PDB file of C-alpha atoms in Angstrom:
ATOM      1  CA  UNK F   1      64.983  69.512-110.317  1.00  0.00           C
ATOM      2  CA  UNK F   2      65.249  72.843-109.006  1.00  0.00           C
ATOM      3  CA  UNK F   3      65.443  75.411-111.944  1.00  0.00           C
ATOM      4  CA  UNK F   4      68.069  78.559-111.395  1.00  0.00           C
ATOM      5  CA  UNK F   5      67.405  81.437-114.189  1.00  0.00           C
ATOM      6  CA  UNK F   6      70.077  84.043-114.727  1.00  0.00           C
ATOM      7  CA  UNK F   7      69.663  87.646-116.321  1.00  0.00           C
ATOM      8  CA  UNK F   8      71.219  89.215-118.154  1.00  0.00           C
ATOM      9  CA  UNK F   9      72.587  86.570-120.532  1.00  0.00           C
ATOM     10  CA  UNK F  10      75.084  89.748-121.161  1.00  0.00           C
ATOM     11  CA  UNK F  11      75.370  93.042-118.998  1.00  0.00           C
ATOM     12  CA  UNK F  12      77.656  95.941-120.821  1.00  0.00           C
ATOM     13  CA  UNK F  13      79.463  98.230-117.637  1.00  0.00           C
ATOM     14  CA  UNK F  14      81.970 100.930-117.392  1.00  0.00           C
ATOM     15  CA  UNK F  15      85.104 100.182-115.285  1.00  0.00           C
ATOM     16  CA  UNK F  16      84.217 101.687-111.982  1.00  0.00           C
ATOM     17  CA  UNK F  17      80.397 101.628-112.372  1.00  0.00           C
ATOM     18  CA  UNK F  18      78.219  99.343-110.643  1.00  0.00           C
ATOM     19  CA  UNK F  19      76.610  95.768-111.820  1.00  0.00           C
ATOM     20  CA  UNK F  20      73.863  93.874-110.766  1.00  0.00           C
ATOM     21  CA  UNK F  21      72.977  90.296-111.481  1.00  0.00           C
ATOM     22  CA  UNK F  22      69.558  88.945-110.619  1.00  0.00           C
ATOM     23  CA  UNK F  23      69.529  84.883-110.135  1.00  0.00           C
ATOM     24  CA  UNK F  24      65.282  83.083-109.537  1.00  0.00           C
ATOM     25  CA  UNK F  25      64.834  80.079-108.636  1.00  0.00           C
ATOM     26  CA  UNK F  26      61.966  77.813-109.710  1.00  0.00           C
ATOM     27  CA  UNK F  27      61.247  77.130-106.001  1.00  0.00           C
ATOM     28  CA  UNK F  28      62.412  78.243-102.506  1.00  0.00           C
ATOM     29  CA  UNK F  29      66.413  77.489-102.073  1.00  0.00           C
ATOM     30  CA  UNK F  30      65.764  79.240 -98.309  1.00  0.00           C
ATOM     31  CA  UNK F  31      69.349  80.855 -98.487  1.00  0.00           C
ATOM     32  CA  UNK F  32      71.272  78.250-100.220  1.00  0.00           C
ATOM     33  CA  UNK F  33      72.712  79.778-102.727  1.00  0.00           C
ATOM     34  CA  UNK F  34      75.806  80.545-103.640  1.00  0.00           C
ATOM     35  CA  UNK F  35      77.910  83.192-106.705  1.00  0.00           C
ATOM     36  CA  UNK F  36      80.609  82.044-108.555  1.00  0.00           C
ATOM     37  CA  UNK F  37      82.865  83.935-111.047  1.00  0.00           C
ATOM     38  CA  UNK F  38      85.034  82.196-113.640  1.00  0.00           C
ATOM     39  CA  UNK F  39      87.463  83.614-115.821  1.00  0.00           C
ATOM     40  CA  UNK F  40      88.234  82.537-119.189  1.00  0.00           C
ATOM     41  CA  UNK F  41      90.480  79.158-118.908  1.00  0.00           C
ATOM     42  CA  UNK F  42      90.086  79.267-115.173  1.00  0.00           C
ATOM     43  CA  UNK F  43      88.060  77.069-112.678  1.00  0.00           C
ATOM     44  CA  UNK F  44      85.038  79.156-111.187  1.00  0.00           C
ATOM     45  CA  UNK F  45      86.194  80.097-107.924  1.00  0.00           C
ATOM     46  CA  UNK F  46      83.642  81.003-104.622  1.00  0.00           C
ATOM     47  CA  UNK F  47      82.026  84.037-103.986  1.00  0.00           C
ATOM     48  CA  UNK F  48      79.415  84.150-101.763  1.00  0.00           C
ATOM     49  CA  UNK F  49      77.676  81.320-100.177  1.00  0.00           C
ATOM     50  CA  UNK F  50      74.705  81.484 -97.657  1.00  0.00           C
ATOM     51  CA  UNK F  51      73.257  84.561-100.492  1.00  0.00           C
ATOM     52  CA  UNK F  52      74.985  86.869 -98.704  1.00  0.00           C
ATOM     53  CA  UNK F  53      78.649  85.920 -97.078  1.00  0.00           C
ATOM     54  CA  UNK F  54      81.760  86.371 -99.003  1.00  0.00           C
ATOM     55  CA  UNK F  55      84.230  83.505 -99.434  1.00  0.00           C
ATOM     56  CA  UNK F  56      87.566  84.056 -98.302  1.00  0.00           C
ATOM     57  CA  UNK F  57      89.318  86.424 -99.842  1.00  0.00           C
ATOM     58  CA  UNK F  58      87.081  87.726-101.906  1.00  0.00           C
ATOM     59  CA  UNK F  59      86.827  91.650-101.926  1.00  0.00           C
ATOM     60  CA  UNK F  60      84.397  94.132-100.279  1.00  0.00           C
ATOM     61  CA  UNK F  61      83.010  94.785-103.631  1.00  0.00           C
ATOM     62  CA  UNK F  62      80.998  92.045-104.084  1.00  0.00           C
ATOM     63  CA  UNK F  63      77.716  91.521-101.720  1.00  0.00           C
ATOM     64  CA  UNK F  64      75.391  89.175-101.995  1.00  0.00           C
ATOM     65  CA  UNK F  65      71.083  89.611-101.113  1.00  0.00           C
ATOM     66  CA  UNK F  66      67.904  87.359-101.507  1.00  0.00           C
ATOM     67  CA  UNK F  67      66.565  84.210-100.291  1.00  0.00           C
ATOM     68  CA  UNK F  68      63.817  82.140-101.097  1.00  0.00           C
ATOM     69  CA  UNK F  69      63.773  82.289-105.135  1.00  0.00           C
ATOM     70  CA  UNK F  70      65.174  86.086-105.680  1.00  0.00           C
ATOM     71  CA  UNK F  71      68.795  86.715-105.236  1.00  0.00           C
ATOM     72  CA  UNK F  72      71.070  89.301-106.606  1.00  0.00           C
ATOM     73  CA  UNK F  73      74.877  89.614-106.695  1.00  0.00           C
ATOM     74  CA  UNK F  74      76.374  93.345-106.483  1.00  0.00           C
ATOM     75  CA  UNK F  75      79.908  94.320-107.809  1.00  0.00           C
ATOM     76  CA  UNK F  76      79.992  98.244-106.303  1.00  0.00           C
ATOM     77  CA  UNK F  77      82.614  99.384-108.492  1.00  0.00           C
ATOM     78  CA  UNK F  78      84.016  97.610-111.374  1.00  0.00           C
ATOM     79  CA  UNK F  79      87.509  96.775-111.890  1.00  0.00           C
ATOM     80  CA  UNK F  80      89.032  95.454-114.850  1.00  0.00           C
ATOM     81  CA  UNK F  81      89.465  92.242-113.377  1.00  0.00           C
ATOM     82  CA  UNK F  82      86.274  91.374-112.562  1.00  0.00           C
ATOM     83  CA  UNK F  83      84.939  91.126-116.744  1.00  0.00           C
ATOM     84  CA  UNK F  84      84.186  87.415-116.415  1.00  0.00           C
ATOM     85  CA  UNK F  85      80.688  84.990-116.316  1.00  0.00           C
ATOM     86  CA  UNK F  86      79.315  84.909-113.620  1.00  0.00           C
ATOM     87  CA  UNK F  87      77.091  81.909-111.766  1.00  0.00           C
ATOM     88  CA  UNK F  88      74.915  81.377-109.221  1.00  0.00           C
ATOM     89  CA  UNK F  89      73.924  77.449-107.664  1.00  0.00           C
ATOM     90  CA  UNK F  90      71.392  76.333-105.321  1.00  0.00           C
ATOM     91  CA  UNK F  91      73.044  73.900-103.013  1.00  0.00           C
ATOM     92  CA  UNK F  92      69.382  73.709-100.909  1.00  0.00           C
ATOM     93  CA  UNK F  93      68.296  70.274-102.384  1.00  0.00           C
ATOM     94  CA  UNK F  94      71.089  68.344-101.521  1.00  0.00           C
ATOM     95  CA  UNK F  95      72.824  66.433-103.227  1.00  0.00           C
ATOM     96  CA  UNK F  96      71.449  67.729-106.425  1.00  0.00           C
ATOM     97  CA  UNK F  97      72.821  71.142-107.117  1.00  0.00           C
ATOM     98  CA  UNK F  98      72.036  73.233-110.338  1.00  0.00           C
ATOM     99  CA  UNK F  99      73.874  76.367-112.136  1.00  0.00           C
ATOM    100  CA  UNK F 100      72.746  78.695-113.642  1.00  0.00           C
ATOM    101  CA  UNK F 101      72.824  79.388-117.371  1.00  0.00           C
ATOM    102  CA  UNK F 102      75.737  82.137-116.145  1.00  0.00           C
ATOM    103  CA  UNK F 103      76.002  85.933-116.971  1.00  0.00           C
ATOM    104  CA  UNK F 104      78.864  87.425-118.604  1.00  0.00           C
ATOM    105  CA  UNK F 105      80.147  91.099-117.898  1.00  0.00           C
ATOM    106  CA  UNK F 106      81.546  92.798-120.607  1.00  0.00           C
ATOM    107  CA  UNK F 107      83.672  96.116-120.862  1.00  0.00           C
ATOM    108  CA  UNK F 108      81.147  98.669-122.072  1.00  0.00           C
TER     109      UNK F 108
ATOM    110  CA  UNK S   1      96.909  74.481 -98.520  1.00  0.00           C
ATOM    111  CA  UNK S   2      93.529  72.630 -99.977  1.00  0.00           C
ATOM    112  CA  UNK S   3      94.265  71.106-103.615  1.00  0.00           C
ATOM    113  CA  UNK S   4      92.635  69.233-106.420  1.00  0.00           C
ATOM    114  CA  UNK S   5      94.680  68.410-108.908  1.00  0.00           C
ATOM    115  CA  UNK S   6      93.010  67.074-111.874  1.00  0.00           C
ATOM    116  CA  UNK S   7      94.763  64.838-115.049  1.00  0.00           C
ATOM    117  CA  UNK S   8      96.045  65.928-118.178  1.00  0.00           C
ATOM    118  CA  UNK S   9      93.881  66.539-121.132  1.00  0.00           C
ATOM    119  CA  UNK S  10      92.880  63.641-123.189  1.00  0.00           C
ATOM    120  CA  UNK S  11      91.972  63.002-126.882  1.00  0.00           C
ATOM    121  CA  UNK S  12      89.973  60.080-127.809  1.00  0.00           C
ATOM    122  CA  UNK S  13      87.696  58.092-130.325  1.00  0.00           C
ATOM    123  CA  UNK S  14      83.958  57.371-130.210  1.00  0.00           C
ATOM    124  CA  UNK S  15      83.734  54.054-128.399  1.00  0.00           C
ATOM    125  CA  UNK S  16      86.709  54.423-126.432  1.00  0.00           C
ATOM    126  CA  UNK S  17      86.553  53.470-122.582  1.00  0.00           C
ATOM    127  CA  UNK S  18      88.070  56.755-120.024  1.00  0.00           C
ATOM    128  CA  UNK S  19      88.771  57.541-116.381  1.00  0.00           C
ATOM    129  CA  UNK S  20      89.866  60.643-115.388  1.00  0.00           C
ATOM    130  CA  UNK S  21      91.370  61.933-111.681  1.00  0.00           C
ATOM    131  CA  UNK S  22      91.375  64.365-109.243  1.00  0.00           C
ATOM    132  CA  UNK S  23      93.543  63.798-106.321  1.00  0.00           C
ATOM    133  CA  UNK S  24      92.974  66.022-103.391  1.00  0.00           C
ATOM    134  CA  UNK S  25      95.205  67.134-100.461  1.00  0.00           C
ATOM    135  CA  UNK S  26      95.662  69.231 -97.940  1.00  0.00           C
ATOM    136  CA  UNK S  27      92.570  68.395 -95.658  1.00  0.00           C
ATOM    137  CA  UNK S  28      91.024  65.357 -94.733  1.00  0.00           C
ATOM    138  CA  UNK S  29      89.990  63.783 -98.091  1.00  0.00           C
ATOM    139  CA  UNK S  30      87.283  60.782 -96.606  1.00  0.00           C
ATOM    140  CA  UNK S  31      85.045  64.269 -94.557  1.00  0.00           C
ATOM    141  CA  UNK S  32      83.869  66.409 -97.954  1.00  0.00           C
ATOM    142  CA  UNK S  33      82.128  65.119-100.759  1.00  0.00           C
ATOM    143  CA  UNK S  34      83.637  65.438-104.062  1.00  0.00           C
ATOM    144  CA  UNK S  35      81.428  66.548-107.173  1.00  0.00           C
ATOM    145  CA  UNK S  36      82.375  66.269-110.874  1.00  0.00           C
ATOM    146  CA  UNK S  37      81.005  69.725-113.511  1.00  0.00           C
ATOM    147  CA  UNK S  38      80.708  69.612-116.981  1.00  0.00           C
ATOM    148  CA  UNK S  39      81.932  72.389-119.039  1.00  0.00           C
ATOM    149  CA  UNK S  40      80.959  71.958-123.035  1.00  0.00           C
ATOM    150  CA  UNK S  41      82.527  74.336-125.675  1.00  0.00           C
ATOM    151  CA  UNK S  42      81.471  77.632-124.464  1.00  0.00           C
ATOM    152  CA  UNK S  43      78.502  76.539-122.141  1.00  0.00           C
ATOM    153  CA  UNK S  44      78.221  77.212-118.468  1.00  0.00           C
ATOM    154  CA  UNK S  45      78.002  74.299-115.861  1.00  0.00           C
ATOM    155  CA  UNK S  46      76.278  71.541-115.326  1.00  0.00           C
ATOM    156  CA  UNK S  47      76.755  69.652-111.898  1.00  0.00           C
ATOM    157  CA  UNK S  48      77.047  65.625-112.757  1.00  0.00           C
ATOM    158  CA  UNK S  49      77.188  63.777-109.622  1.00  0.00           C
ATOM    159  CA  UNK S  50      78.781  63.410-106.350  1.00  0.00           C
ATOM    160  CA  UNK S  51      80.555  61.078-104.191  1.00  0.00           C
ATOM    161  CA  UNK S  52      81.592  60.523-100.414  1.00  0.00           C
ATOM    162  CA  UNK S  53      85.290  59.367-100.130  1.00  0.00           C
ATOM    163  CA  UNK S  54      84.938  57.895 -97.002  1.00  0.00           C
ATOM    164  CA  UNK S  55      82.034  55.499 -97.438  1.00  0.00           C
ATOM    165  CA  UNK S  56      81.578  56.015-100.947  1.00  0.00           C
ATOM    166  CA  UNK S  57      78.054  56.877-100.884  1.00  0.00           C
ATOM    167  CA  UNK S  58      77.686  58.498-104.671  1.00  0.00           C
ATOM    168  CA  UNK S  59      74.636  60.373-106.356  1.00  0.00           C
ATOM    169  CA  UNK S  60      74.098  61.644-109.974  1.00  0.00           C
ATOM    170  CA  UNK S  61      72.210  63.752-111.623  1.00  0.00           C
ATOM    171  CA  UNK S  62      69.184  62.311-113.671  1.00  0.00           C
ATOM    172  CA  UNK S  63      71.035  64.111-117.052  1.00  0.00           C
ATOM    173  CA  UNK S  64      74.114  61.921-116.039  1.00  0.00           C
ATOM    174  CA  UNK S  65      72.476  58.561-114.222  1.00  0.00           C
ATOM    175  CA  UNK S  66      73.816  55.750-116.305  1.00  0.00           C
ATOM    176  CA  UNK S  67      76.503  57.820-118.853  1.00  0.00           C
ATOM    177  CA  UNK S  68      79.403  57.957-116.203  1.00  0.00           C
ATOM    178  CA  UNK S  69      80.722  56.238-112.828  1.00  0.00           C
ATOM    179  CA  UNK S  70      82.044  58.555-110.331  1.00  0.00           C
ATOM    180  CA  UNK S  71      84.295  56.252-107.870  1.00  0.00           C
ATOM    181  CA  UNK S  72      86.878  56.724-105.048  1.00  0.00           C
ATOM    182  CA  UNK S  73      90.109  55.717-103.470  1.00  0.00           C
ATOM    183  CA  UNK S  74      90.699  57.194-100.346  1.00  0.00           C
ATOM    184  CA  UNK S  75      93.967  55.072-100.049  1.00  0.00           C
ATOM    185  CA  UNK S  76      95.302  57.654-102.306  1.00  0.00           C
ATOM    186  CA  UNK S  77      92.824  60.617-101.980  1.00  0.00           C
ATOM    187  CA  UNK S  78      91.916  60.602-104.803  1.00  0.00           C
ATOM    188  CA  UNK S  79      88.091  60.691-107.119  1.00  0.00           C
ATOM    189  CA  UNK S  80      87.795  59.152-110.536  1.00  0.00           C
ATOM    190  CA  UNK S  81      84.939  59.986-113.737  1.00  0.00           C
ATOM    191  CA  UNK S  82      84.745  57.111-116.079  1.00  0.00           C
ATOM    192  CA  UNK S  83      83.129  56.475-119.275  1.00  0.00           C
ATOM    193  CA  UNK S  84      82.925  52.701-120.672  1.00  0.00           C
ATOM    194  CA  UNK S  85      82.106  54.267-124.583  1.00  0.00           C
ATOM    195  CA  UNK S  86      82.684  57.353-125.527  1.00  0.00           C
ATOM    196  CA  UNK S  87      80.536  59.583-127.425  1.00  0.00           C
ATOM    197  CA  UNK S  88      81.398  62.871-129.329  1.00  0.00           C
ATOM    198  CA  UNK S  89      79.018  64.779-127.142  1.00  0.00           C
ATOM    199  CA  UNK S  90      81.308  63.824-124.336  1.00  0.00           C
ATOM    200  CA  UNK S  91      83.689  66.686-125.622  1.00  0.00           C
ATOM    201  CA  UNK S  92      83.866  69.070-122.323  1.00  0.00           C
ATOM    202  CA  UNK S  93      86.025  70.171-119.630  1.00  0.00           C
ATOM    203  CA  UNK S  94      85.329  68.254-116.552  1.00  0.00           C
ATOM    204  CA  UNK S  95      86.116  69.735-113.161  1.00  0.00           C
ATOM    205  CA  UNK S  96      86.421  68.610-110.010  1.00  0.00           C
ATOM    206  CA  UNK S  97      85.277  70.371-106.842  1.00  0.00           C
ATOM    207  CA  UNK S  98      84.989  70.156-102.458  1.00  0.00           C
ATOM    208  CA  UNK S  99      81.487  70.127-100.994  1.00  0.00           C
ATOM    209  CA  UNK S 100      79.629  69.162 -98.431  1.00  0.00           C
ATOM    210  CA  UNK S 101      75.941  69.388 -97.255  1.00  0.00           C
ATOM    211  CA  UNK S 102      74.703  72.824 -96.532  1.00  0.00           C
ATOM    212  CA  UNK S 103      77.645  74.164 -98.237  1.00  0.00           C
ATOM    213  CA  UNK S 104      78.795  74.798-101.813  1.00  0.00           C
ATOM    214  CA  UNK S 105      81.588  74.128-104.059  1.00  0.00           C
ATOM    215  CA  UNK S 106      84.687  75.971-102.052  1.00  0.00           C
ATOM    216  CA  UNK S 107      87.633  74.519-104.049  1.00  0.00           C
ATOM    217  CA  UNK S 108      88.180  73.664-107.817  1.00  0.00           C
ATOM    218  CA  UNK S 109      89.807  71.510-109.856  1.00  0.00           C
ATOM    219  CA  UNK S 110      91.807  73.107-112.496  1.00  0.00           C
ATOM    220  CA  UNK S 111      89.677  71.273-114.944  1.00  0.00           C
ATOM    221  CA  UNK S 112      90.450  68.118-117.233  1.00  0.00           C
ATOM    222  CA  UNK S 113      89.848  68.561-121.367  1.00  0.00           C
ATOM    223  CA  UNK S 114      88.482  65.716-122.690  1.00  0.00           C
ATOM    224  CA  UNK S 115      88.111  65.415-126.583  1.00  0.00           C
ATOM    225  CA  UNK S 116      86.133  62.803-128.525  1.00  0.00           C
ATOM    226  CA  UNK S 117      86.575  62.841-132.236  1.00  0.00           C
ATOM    227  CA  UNK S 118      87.117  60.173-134.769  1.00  0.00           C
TER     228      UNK S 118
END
């Protein structure tokens, strides 16, 4: 089973300042991974997929980078909407996808 | 519009047999997969298995091999999770989700509680 490691467990950001989330895998995923974001008594909803395309609908603001076993999401400029736990998943070894353990932004 | 629409929330006792839905529409139900997530009390997600509405070719995870039967009936587009006994431990929100190979999870569920308590 492919292993996906998230850090922070907890990052602490300003509205309108920048946050980075860093997402390893135990072994190469090539560029199959993929970002979710869920909200508090919400599904997660898409995104990125591929590391580095956005999902429909999703804003500018989020960008995707990595392959192989490094992979980072981006959120440029915070808005208050986007506080919420993040998750990446390697869909590479198919059928059996993992999560990771999530991240959770927080209003500094 | 692509949907999954899951079943209502369900309390239960240890022992107790379950099967839960998640009826899809809006595309062509028997071309994506269909994968079940488990959600415990403030824990992230764990994928469980899969399966293949339109030749119901199914695949679990190891941590779920045995515990629950993921099923299909394309007749009415719709996925099932059962349990035949019920444990406390079983207490999670279950979510239902589109996929296919080389692609991830692009629609959700809105998530089915399931509580186990005596």
């Amino acid at each position: 089973e492919i292993v996906m490691t998230q850090s922070p467990a907890t990052l602490s950001v300003s509205p309108g300042e920048r946050a980075t989330l860093s997402c390893r895998a135990s072994q190469s995923v090539s560029s199959n991974l993929a970002w979710y974001q869920q909200k508090p008594g919400q599904a997660p909803r898409l995104l990125i997929y591929g590391a580095s395309t956005r999902a429909t609908g999703i804003p500018a603001r989020f960008s995707g980078s990595g392959s192989g076993t490094e992979f980072t999401l981006t959120i440029s400029s915070l808005q208050s909407e986007d506080f919420a736990v993040y998750y990446c998943q390697q869909y590479n070894n198919w059928p059996a996808w993992t999560f990771g353990q999530g991240t959770k932004v927080e209003i500094k | 519009e692509v949907q999954l629409v899951q079943s209502g929330a369900e309390v239960k006792k240890p022992g107790e047999s379950l099967k839960i839905s998640c009826k899809g529409s809006g595309y062509s139900f028997t071309s994506y997969w269909i994968g079940w997530v488990r959600q415990m009390p403030g824990k992230g997600l764990e994928w469980m298995g899969i399966i293949y509405p339109g030749d119901s070719d199914t695949r679990y995870s190891p941590s779920f091999q045995g515990q629950v039967t993921i099923s299909a009936d394309k007749s009415i587009s719709t996925a099932y999770l059962q349990w035949s006994s019920l444990k406390a431990s079983d207490t999670a929100m279950y979510y239902c989700a589109r996929g296919e190979s080389g692609y991830p999870f692009d629609y959700w569920g809105q998530g089915t509680l399931v509580t186990v308590s005596s």
